[in-house]
Structures are given as structure tokens and as C-alpha cells.
Coordinates of C-alpha atoms (C1' of nucleotides) in Angstrom, one line a residue:
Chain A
X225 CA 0.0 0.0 0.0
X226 CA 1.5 3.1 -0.7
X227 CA 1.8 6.2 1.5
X228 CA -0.6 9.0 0.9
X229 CA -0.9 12.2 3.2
X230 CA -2.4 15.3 2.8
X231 CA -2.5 18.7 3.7
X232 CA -6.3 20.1 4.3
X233 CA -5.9 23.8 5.2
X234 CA -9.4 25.8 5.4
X235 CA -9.0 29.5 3.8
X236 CA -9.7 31.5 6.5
X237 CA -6.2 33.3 6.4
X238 CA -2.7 33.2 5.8
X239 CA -0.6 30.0 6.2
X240 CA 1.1 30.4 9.8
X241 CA 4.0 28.6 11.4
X242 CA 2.0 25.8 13.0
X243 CA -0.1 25.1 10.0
X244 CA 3.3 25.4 7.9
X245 CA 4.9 22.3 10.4
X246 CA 2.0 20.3 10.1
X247 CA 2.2 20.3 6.6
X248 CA 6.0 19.9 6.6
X249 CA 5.7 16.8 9.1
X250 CA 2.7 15.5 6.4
X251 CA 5.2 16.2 3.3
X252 CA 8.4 14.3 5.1
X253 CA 6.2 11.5 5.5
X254 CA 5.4 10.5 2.1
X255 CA 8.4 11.9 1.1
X256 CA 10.3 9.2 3.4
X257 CA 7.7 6.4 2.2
X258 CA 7.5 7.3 -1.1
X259 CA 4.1 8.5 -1.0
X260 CA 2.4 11.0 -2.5
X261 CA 1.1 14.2 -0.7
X262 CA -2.4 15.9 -1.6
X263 CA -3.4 19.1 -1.0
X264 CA -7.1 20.0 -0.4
X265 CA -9.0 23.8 0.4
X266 CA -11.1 22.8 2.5
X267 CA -13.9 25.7 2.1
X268 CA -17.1 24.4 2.7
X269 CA -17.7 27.6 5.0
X270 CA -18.6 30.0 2.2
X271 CA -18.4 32.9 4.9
X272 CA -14.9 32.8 5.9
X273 CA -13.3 31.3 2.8
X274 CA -11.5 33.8 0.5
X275 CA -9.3 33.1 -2.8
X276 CA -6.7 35.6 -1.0
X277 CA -6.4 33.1 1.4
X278 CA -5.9 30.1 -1.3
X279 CA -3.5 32.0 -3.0
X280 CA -1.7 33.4 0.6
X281 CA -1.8 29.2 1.5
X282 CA -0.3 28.3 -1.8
X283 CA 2.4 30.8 -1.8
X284 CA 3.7 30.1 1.1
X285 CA 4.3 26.3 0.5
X286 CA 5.5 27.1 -2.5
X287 CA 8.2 29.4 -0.6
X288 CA 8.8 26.4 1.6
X289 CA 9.2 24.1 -1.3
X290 CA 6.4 21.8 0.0
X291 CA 5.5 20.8 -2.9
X292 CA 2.6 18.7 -3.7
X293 CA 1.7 15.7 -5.9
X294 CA -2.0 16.4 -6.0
X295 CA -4.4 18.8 -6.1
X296 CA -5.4 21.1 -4.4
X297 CA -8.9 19.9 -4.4
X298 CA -11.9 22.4 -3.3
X299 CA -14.6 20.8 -1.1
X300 CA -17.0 23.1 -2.8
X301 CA -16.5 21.4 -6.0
X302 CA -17.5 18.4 -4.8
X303 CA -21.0 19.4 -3.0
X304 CA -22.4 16.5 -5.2
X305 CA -20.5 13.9 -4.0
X306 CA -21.4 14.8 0.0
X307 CA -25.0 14.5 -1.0
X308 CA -24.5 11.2 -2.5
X309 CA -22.9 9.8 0.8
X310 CA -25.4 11.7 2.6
X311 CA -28.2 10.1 1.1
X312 CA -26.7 6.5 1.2
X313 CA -26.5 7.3 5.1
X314 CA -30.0 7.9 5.0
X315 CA -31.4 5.2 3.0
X316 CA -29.2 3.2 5.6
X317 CA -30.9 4.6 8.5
X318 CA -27.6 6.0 9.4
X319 CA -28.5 9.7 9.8
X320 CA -31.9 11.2 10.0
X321 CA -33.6 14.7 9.3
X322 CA -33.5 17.1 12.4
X323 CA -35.6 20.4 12.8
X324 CA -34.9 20.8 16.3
X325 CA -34.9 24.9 16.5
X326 CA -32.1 26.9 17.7
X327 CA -33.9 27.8 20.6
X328 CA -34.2 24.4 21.7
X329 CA -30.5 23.1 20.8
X330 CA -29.5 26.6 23.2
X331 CA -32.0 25.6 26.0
X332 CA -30.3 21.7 26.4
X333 CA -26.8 23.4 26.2
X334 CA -27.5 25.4 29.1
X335 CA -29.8 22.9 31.2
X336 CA -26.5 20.2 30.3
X337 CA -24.1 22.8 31.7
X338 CA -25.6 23.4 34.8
X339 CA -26.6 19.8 35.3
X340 CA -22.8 20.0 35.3
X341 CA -23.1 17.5 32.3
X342 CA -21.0 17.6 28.8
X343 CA -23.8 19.2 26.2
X344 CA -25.0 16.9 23.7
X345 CA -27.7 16.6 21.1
X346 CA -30.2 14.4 23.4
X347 CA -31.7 12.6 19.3
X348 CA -34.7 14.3 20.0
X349 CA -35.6 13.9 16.0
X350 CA -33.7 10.5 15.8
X351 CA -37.2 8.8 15.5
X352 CA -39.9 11.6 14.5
X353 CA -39.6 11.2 10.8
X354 CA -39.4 14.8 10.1
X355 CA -40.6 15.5 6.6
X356 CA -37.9 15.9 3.6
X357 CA -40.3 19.2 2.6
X358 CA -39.2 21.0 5.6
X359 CA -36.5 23.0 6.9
X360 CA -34.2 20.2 8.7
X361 CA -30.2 19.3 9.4
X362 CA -29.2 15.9 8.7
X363 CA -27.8 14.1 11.5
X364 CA -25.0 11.4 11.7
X365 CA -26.6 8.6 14.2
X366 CA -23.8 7.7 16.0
X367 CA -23.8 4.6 18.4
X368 CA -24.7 5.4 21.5
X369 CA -22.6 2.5 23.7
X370 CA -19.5 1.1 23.2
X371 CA -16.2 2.8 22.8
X372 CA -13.8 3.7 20.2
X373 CA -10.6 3.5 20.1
X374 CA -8.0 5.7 18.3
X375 CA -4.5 4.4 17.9
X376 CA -2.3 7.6 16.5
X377 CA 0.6 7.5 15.5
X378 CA 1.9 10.1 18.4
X379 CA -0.1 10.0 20.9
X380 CA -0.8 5.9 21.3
X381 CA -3.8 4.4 22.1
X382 CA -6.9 7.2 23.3
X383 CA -10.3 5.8 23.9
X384 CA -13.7 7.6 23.7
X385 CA -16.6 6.5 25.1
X386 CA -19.8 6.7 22.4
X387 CA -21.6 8.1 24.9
X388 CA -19.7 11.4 24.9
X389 CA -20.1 11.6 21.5
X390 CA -23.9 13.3 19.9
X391 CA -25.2 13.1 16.8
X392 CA -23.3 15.5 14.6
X393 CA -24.8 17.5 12.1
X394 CA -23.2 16.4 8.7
X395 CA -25.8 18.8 6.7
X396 CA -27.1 21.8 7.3
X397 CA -30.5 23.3 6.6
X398 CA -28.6 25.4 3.4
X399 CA -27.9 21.8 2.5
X400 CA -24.1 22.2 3.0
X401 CA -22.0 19.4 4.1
X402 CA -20.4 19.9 7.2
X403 CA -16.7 20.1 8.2
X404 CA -16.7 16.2 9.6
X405 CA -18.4 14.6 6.9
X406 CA -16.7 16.0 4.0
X407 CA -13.1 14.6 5.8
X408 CA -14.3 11.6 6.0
X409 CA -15.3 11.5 2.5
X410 CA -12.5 13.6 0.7
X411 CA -9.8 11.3 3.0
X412 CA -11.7 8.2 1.9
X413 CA -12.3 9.2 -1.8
X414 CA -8.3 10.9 -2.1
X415 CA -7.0 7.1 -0.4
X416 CA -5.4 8.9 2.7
X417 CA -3.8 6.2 4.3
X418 CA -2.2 8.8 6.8
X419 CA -3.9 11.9 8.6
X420 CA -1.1 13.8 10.4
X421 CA -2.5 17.1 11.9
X422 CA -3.1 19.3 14.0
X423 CA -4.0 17.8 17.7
X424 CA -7.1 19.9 17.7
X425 CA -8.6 17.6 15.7
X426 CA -8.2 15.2 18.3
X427 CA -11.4 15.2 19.6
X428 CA -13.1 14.7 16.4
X429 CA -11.1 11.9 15.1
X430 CA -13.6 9.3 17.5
X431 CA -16.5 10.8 15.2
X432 CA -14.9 10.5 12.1
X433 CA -14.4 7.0 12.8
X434 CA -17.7 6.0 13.6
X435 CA -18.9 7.8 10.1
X436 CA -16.3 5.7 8.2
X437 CA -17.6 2.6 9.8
X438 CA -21.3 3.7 8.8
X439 CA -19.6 3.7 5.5
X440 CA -18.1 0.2 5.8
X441 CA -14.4 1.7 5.2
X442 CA -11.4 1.0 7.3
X443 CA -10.0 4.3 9.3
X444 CA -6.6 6.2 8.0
X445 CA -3.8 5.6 10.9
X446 CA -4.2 9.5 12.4
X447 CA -0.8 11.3 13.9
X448 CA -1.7 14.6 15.8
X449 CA 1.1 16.9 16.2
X450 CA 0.8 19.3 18.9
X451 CA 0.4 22.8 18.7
X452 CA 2.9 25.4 18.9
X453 CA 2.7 27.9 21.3
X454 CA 4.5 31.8 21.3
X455 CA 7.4 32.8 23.3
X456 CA 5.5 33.5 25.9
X457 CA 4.0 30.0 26.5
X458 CA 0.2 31.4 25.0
X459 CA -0.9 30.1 21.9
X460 CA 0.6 31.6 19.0
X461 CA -1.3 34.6 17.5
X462 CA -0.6 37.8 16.3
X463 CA 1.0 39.6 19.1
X464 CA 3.6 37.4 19.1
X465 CA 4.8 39.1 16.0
X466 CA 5.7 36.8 13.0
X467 CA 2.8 33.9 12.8
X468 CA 2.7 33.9 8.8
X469 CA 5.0 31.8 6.9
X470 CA 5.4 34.8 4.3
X471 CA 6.1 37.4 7.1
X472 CA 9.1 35.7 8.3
X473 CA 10.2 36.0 4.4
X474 CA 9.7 39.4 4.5
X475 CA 12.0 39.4 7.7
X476 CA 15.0 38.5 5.7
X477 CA 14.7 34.6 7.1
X478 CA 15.6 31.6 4.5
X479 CA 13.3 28.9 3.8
X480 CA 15.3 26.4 4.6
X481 CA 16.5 27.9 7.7
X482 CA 12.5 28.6 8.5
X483 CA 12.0 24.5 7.4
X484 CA 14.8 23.5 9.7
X485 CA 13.6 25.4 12.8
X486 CA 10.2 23.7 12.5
X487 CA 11.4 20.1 11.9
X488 CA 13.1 20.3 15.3
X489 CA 10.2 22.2 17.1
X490 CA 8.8 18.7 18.0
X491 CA 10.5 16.5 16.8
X492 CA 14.3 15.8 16.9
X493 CA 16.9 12.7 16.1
X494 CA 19.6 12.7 18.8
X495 CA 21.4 15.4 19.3
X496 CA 21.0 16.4 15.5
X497 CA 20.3 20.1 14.9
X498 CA 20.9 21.2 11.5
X499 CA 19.2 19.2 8.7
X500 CA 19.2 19.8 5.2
X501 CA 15.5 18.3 3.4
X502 CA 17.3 15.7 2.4
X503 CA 18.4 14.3 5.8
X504 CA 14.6 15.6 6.9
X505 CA 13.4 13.0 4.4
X506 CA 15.5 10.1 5.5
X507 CA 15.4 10.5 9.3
X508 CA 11.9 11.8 10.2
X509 CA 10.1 9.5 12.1
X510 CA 6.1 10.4 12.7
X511 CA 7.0 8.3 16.4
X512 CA 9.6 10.3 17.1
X513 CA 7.1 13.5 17.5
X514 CA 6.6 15.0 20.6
X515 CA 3.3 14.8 22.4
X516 CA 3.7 18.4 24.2
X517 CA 3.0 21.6 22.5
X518 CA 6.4 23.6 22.1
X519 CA 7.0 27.5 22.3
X520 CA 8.4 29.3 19.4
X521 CA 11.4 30.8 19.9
X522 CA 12.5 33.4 17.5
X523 CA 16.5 33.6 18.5
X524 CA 16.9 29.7 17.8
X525 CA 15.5 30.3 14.3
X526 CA 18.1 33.3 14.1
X527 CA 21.0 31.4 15.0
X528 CA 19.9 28.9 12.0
X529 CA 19.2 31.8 9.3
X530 CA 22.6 32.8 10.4
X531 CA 24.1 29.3 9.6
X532 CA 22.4 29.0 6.4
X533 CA 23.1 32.5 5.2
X534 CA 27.0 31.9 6.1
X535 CA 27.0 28.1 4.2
X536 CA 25.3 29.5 1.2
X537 CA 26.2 30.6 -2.1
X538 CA 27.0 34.0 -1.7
X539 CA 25.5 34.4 -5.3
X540 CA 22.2 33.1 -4.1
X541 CA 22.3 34.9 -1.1
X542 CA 23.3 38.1 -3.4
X543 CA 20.2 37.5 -5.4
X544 CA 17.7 37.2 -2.6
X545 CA 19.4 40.6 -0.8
X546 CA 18.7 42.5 -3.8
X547 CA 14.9 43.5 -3.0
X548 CA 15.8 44.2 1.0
X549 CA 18.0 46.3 -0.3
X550 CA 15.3 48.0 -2.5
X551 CA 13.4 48.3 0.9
X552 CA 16.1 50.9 1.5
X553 CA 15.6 52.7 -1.1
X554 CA 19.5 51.0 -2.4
X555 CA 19.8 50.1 -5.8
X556 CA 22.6 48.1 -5.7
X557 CA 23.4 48.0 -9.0
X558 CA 24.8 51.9 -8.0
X559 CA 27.9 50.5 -6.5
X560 CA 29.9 47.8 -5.7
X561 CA 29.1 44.2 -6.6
X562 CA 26.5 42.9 -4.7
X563 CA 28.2 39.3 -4.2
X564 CA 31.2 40.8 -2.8
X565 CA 28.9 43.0 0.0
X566 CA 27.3 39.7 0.3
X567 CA 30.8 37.5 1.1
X568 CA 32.0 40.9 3.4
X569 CA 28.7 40.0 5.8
X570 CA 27.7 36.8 5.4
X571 CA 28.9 35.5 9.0
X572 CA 27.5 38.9 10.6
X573 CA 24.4 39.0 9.5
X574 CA 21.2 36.8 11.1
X575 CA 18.9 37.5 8.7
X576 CA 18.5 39.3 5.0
X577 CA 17.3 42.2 6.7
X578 CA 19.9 42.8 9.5
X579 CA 22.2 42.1 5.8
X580 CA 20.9 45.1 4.1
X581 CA 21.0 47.3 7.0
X582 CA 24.9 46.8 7.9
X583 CA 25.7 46.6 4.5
X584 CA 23.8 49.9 3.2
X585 CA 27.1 51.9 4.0
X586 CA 28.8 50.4 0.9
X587 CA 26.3 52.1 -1.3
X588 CA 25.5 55.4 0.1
X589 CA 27.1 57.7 2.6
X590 CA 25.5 57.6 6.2
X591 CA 23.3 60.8 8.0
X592 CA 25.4 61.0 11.3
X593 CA 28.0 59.5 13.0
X594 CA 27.0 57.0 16.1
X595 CA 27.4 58.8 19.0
X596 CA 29.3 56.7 20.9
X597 CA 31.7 55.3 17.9
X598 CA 32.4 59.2 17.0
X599 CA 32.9 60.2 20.2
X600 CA 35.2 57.1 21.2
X601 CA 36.9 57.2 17.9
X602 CA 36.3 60.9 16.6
X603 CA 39.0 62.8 18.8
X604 CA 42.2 65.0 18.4
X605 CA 44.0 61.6 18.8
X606 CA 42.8 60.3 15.3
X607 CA 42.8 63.5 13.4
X608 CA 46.9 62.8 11.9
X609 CA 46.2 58.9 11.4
X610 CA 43.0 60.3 9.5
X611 CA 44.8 62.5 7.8
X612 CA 47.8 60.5 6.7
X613 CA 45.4 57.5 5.6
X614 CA 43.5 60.7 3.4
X615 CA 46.7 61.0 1.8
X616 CA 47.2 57.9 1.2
X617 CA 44.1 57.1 0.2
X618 CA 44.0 59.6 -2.5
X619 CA 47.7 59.1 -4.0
X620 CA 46.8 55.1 -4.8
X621 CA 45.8 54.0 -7.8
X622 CA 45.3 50.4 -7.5
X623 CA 42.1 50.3 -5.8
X624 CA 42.6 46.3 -4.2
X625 CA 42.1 44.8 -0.7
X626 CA 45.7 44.2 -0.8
X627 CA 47.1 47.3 -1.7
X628 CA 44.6 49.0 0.9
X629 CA 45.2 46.7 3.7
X630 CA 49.3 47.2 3.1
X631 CA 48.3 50.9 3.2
X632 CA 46.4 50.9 7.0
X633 CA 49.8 48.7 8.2
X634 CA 52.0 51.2 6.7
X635 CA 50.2 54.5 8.0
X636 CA 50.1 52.8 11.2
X637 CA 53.4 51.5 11.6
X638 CA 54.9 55.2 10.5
X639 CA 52.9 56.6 13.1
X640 CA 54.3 54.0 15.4
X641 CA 50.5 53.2 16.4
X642 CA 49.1 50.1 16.7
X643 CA 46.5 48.9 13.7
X644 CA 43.4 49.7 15.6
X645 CA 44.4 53.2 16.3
X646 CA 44.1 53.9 13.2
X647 CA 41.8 51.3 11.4
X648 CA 38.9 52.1 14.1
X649 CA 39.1 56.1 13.4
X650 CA 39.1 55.1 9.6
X651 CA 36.6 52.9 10.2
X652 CA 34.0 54.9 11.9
X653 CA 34.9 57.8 9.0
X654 CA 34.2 55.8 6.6
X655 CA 30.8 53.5 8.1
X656 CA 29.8 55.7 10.3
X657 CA 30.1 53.2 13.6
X658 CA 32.1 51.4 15.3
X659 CA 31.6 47.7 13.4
X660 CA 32.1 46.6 10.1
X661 CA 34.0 43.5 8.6
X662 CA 37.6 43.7 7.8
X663 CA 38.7 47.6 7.6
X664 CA 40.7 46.8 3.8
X665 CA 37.7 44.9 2.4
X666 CA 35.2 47.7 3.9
X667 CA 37.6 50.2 2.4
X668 CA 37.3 48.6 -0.7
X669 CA 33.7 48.0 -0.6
X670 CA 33.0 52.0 0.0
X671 CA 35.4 53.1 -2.7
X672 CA 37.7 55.9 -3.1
X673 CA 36.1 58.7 -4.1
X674 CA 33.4 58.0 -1.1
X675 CA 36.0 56.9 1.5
X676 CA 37.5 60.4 1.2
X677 CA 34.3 62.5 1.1
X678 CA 33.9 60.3 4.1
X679 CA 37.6 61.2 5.8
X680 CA 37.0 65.4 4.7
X681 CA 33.6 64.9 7.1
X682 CA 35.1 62.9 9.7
X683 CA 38.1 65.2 10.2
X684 CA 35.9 68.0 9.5
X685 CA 33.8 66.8 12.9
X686 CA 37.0 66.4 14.4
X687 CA 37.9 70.1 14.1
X688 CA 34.3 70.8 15.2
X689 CA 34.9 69.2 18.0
X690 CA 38.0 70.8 19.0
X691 CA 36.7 74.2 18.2
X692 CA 34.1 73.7 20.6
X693 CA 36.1 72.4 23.7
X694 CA 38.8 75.0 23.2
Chain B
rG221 C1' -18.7 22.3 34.2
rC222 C1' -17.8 17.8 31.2
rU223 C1' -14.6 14.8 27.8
rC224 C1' -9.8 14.2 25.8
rC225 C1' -4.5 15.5 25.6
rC226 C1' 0.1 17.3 27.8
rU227 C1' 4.2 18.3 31.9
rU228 C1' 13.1 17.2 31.8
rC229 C1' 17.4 23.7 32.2
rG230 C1' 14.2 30.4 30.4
rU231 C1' 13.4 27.9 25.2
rC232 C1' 13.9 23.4 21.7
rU233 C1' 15.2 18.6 23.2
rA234 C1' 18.2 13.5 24.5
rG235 C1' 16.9 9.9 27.9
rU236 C1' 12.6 3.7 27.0
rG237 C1' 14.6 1.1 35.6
rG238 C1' 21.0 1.8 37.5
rU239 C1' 23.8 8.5 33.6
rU240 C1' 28.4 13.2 37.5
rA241 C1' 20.6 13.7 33.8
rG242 C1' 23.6 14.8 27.6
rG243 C1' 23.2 18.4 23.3
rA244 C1' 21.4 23.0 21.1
rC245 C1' 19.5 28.3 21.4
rG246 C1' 20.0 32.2 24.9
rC247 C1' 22.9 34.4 28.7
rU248 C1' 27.9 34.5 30.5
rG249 C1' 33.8 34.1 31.3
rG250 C1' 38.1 33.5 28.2
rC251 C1' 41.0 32.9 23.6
rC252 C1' 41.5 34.7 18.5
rU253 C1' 41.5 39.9 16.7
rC254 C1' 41.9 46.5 13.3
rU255 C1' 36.0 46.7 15.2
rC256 C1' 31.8 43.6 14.8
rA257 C1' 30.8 38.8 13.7
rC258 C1' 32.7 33.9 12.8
rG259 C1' 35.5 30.1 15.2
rC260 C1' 37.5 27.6 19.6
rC261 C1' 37.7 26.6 25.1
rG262 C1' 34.8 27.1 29.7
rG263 C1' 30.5 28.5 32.9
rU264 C1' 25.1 29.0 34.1
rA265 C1' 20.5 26.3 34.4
rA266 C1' 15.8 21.1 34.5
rC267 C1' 13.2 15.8 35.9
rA268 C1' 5.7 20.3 38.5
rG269 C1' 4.2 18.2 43.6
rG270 C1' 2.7 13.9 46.4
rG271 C1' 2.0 8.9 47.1
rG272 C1' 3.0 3.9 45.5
rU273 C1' 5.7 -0.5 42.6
rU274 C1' 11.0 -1.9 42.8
rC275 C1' 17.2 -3.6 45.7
rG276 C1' 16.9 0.8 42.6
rA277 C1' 12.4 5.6 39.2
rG278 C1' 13.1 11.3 34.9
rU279 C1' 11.8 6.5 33.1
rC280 C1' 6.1 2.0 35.5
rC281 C1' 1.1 3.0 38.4
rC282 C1' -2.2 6.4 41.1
rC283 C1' -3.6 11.2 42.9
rU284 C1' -3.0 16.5 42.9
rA285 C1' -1.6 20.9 40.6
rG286 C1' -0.8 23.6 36.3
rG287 C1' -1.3 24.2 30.9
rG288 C1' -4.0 23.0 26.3
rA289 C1' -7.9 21.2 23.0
rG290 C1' -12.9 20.1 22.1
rU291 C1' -17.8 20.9 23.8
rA292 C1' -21.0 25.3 16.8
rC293 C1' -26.1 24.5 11.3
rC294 C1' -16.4 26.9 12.1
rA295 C1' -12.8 24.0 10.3

RNA sequence: GCUCCCUUCGUCUAGUGGUUAGGACGCUGGCCUCUCACGCCGGUAACAGGGGUUCGAGUCCCCUAGGGAGUACCA
């Protein structure tokens, strides 16, 4: 039997981080098995559902390179197909018509609650015969002893007793098919022989069963991953910042950095914490999930952005810079190559963003000077080094790292200074603060005609500065 | 309320009856060094509580507490 998973997102909104990890787990498994995974829109609730949200859903996998054998399959396209189950139910005596009023289903709620009971439909129409020509819900009659038992994948063996369970409502008076129905029949009909997600659905799985039994068909095996949870232990949501997978694009964070954070929120193989997809697909293990829900943590998935922006190509990295620095208002085909910029920062950086921010310097001259780094740097002590480099500077014509950094060692060792006493002054001249990489490549990144605009406004401070305290 | 699920450093986790409870992020001390970062070496910090079972329990059982989910003509 081959391995089939799926991915049944509902279109209510963008595709966040836990949705994205469900889906990732569900993609490594029939990846690992050799299955196939489908994707199906589950948007049988007309209100919420939006193409935005399709489109938001799709993108985003797409971004995560989740890609998917099948689909995606709409649930409203397939209306027709509900009814037909829904009417072999019937004819089975395995649902029934239901016009109990709003009012009514309200009133048992609240007389259940304060009998300090669990609420349930008390099947009030299960034997009234209410009349196909009026208003009604269809009802799933599900057994009302015995137990059933659910053997996932993660969490082991849970058992449900029938009595718990009501008689769900599978259609509504609109005639639309209802949210547990149309799993049972889409996972049926698409040959899901797996159902990993989310462990909300949990509860639901005992009634799903019970309607695949009605329909004489054997149960998927179910995994349900936990949920994950924001920084602050509260369930993730939008004042924890970041929730949708594209936002944390937008943040300057790689895929595959974004992939690997979520394969090891839950799930983990020894000690392992870096894994490229291809190790994901050969040494995830559905058992190996944890049970407990997990809290995001933001600087973990830094640190990996970090490692994967310092591993990669620095022309790949170059290319997916470009539009942060557009965000800028950089275009950095105005200066110096972009790859080079890219190689300067790639072990400072954490994420694209942070990259286009420390590395604007190389393609346009700063506002102001840091406070502390001019202040620190910026004194009487640095104007002659400055100087001297400004000469320097200006009188070479072979514009190299080399020849630059030979130049700060000679300045410096004819001044008889040490090499930061006059490559930190330079420095903050030329970037504006305190930290850059290597003061011959940042030299060479800035250029010379900038570096010594730069030096004139530096020293030029410098003499401010002087004017002022004398 | 009721049903179900969960509980090892701040966070992610290893651990399947005998470990100085390991790793990673973070924080932190040091080395490297023209700054920052990288890298390297070190430190910090956990078995929710209580009962059992056992020669022995983070590991098995029960209870309590604390989290979470569901309890819709949402999915």
C-alpha cells in the first residue's frame, strides 16, 4: 500500500508557522515512504473562505518548497459527492432529518451545563420522521454505547466512550455538508492512508471514525502533532509578531532555515540540529514527534538563518538581498558588486534584513555619525592617522584589498601606532560606527572617491569638535 | 462544568529502571583579533508536587496541581 498524506488547510487566512509544520511533518512522511502528498481547500464555510487566502496558503508552500503531488482539491467542487454519501446514510438509516430549532438546541446546552453534564444533542428527532419538505439538518446517528478507540501515531492508544459523543450535524438546513463529513469522505475518496495534523482535531477523530464505519471503510492511521505555542507559553497569534509563513520572508529569514527550525520544534533525532530536506526526508520518524505543544522561539531560528546564510552561495544569497535592499531605497546596481557586499557580511548577518542594513554603508554615505563610535573614535588623537590614511588614500591608484590593507599597516606602523588606532578612526569615518568587517575589504567596498568625502567629514567633525572644547 | 490531551534547564530537546541527567539556542567568562561577527575553550540552568511498585524511578502505576484542545447548522 502506498503512502498517501495530505494537507487540508481551510482558507480563512494566511498559512502560519504551526499550519506550515504540520504540513512539513505531512510532506516528510510521504516523502520518506515514497508517497504521495495531496493538498485540499477545505472551504465548505462559504463565509470565511476567501481566494486571498488560497493564493496566501499556496504561496507560502511554495516558498517552503512543500511541494505537492496532487491537487489542491476544493470541497465546494464536490458538493455532489457529499450529498450522494449523505443520502446513502440515509437510505441506511444511518442519519436522519433534524428540525430541532435553535432555541431548543440553546436551551439543552444550558440545562446540560448546569446539570454539570458535557452538552450533547439528546436525538430528540432520531425517530420523528421529520418530513424531507421542511427545513431540517441531517444528523450522523452515531452509536450510542461502546467505545472507540483511536491508535495515532503520536499520541498511542486514546479511547472515547460513544456516549460522549452526539449526533453530529453532517448537513445543514442550506444543504451544505459539514466540516466532519466531507473529511471523512474527501480522506476516503483521495486514499489517505495517513492523517497527520493538528491535535485539535483530536477530539473529532472518535466521530470521524464512527462515520467511516457507517460507511463500511477501514480508518486512515491518524498522527496529531501538537500545537505550537509563542514565546511567551500562550498560543501563537498575532502579538507574538511573526505567525505567517510569508512574514518571516519578509524578515529576511531563508526557507530552509524557517523548514529546519520547524522540523526540530517537536521533533528531533539525537542530538542532530541542522538538517538539510534531504536528511529531513530520511530520518523523520512520525513516532519520534513529541506529544507536548512547544513554544516558538525566535532567536533559535536566528541562529539557524545565520548558519544557512553563512554556508550559502554567496550568489544566491546576493540575489535574494537585492529586494531588501530595495526596501532601503539601495539600488545596488549603483555600487559595488553585490556578491562581494554579500561575502564581506555573510557570518555577521542573522537574517537578510539585518544584511541590508549593515551593509547599506557600501552604497550610500550615512546621516550621522554613532554617538558613541564618533565620540570614542572621533577625537584629536585620530585626526593625523586620518589624515595621513586621506593621503594615502588619495595618491593610490590600485584600488585592491591588498594594496589597501598594506596601506592601513603602513600609515600605522609610521605613526608607530598600533593597527586599531588607526583602522577604528578610519573605520567609523568611513561606516559611520564602530563595526564593520575587515577595515581593507570595507575600504574597498566603499570606494575611493566616497571613503575620502567620508575622511573630509570625519576630520571635519573632528575640528568641530576641537573648536568647541577649546 | 464535562470529555480528551500534555508536563526534563528560560526555550527546543536527549533519555525507553542503575547516567556526574547529555546536546542546542539564549545568557555569560576567556582565547582569537583593526571593530563587529565567525570560530575555539569554559560556565550557568531542569526531571511540576505527592504517594506507591521496585534492591533501585526522569523513566512504570495512582492522585493533585498547572497548561492546552474540544464541547457550533467553524474547520
Amino acid at each position: 500500500m502506498t503512502v498517501r498524506t495530505r494537507f487540508a488547510p481551510s482558507p480563512t487566512g494566511y498559512l502560519h508557522v504551526g499550519g506550515a509544520r504540520t504540513a512539513l511533518f505531512s510532506w516528510l512522511y510521504a516523502r520518506k515512504h515514497g508517497g504521495k502528498f495531496v493538498l485540499r481547500i477545505e472551504d465548505t464555510d462559504l463565509e470565511r473562505s476567501t481566494v486571498e487566502s488560497v493564493n496566501a496558503i499556496l504561496e507560502g508552500m511554495t516558498w517552503l518548497g512543500l511541494e505537492y503531488d496532487e491537487g489542491p482539491f476544493y470541497q465546494t467542487k464536490r458538493f455532489d459527492r457529499y450529498d450522494e454519501v449523505i443520502q446513502g446514510l440515509l437510505d441506511k438509516g444511518l442519519a436522519y432529518r433534524c428540525n430541532c430549532s435553535h432555541e431548543r438546541l440553546d436551551k439543552l446546552r444550558e440545562e446540560a451545563m448546569k446539570r454539570k453534564r458535557k452538552p450533547r444533542y439528546d436525538g430528540h428527532c432520531r425517530h420523528r420522521g421529520v418530513s424531507p419538505d421542511e427545513p431540517h439538518v441531517i444528523r450522523f446517528r452515531n452509536p450510542e454505547t461502546g467505545v472507540v478507540a483511536v491508535d495515532d501515531l503520536i499520541r498511542g492508544r486514546v479511547i472515547f466512550n460513544n456516549e460522549e459523543l452526539d449526533d453530529l450535524i453532517i448537513r445543514r438546513t442550506d444543504g451544505s455538508p459539514t466540516y466532519n463529513l466531507t473529511v471523512v469522505v474527501d480522506d476516503l475518496d483521495m486514499a489517505i492512508t495517513h492523517v497527520i495534523r493538528g491535535d485539535d482535531h483530536l477530539n473529532n477523530t472518535p466521530r470521524q471514525i464512527n462515520i467511516l464505519r457507517a460507511l463500511d471503510a477501514n480508518p486512515p492511521q491518524y498522527g496529531h502533532v501538537p500545537m505550537i505555542l509563542g514565546d511567551d507559553g500562550a498560543r501563537l497569534s498575532k502579538r507574538h509578531g511573526a505567525v505567517s509563513v510569508m512574514q518571516y520572508r519578509e524578515a529576511g529569514f531563508l526557507p530552509e532555515a524557517l523548514l529546519n527550525y520547524l522540523v526540530r520544534l517537536g521533533w528531533s533525532h539525537g542530538d542532530q540540529e541542522i538538517f538539510s530536506v534531504d536528511e529531513m526526508i530520511e530520518l523523520f520518524d512520525i513516532d519520534a514527534v513529541n506529544k507536548a505543544a512547544s513554544s516558538f522561539n525566535t532567536d533559535k531560528l536566528l541562529w539557524l538563518n545565520q548558519h544557512y546564510i553563512k554556508q550559502d552561495d554567496p550568489k544566491r544569497i546576493a540575489h535574494l538581498l537585492s529586494p531588501q535592499m530595495g526596501n532601503l531605497g539601495i539600488d545596488p546596481a549603483q555600487g559595488p558588486d553585490l556578491v562581494a557586499v554579500v561575502e564581506a557580511h555573510q557570518e555577521r548577518a542573522r537574517s537578510l534584513v539585518e544584511m541590508a542594513e549593515m551593509s547599506a554603508f557600501c552604497y550610500q554615505d550615512f546621516e550621522t555619525f554613532d554617538e558613541k563610535a564618533a565620540k570614542k573614535h572621533l577625537r584629536a588623537a585620530a585626526r593625523e592617522p586620518l589624515e595621513r590614511m586621506r593621503e594615502a588614500l588619495a595618491g593610490l591608484d590600485e584600488w585592491t584589498q591588498e594594496r589597501l590593507h598594506d596601506l592601513v599597516e603602513q600609515v600605522s606602523a609610521s605613526l608607530e601606532l598600533k593597527m586599531g588606532k588607526v583602522a577604528q578612526p578610519l573605520r567609523v569615518a568611513v561606516v559611520g560606527r564602530a563595526a564593520s568587517p575587515g577595515i581593507d575589504v570595507t575600504l574597498y567596498l566603499v570606494g575611493k572617491q566616497a571613503c575620502l568625502r567620508r575622511i573630509d567629514k570625519a576630520l571635519a567633525y573632528i575640528r568641530q569638535r576641537e573648536a568647541n572644547a577649546g
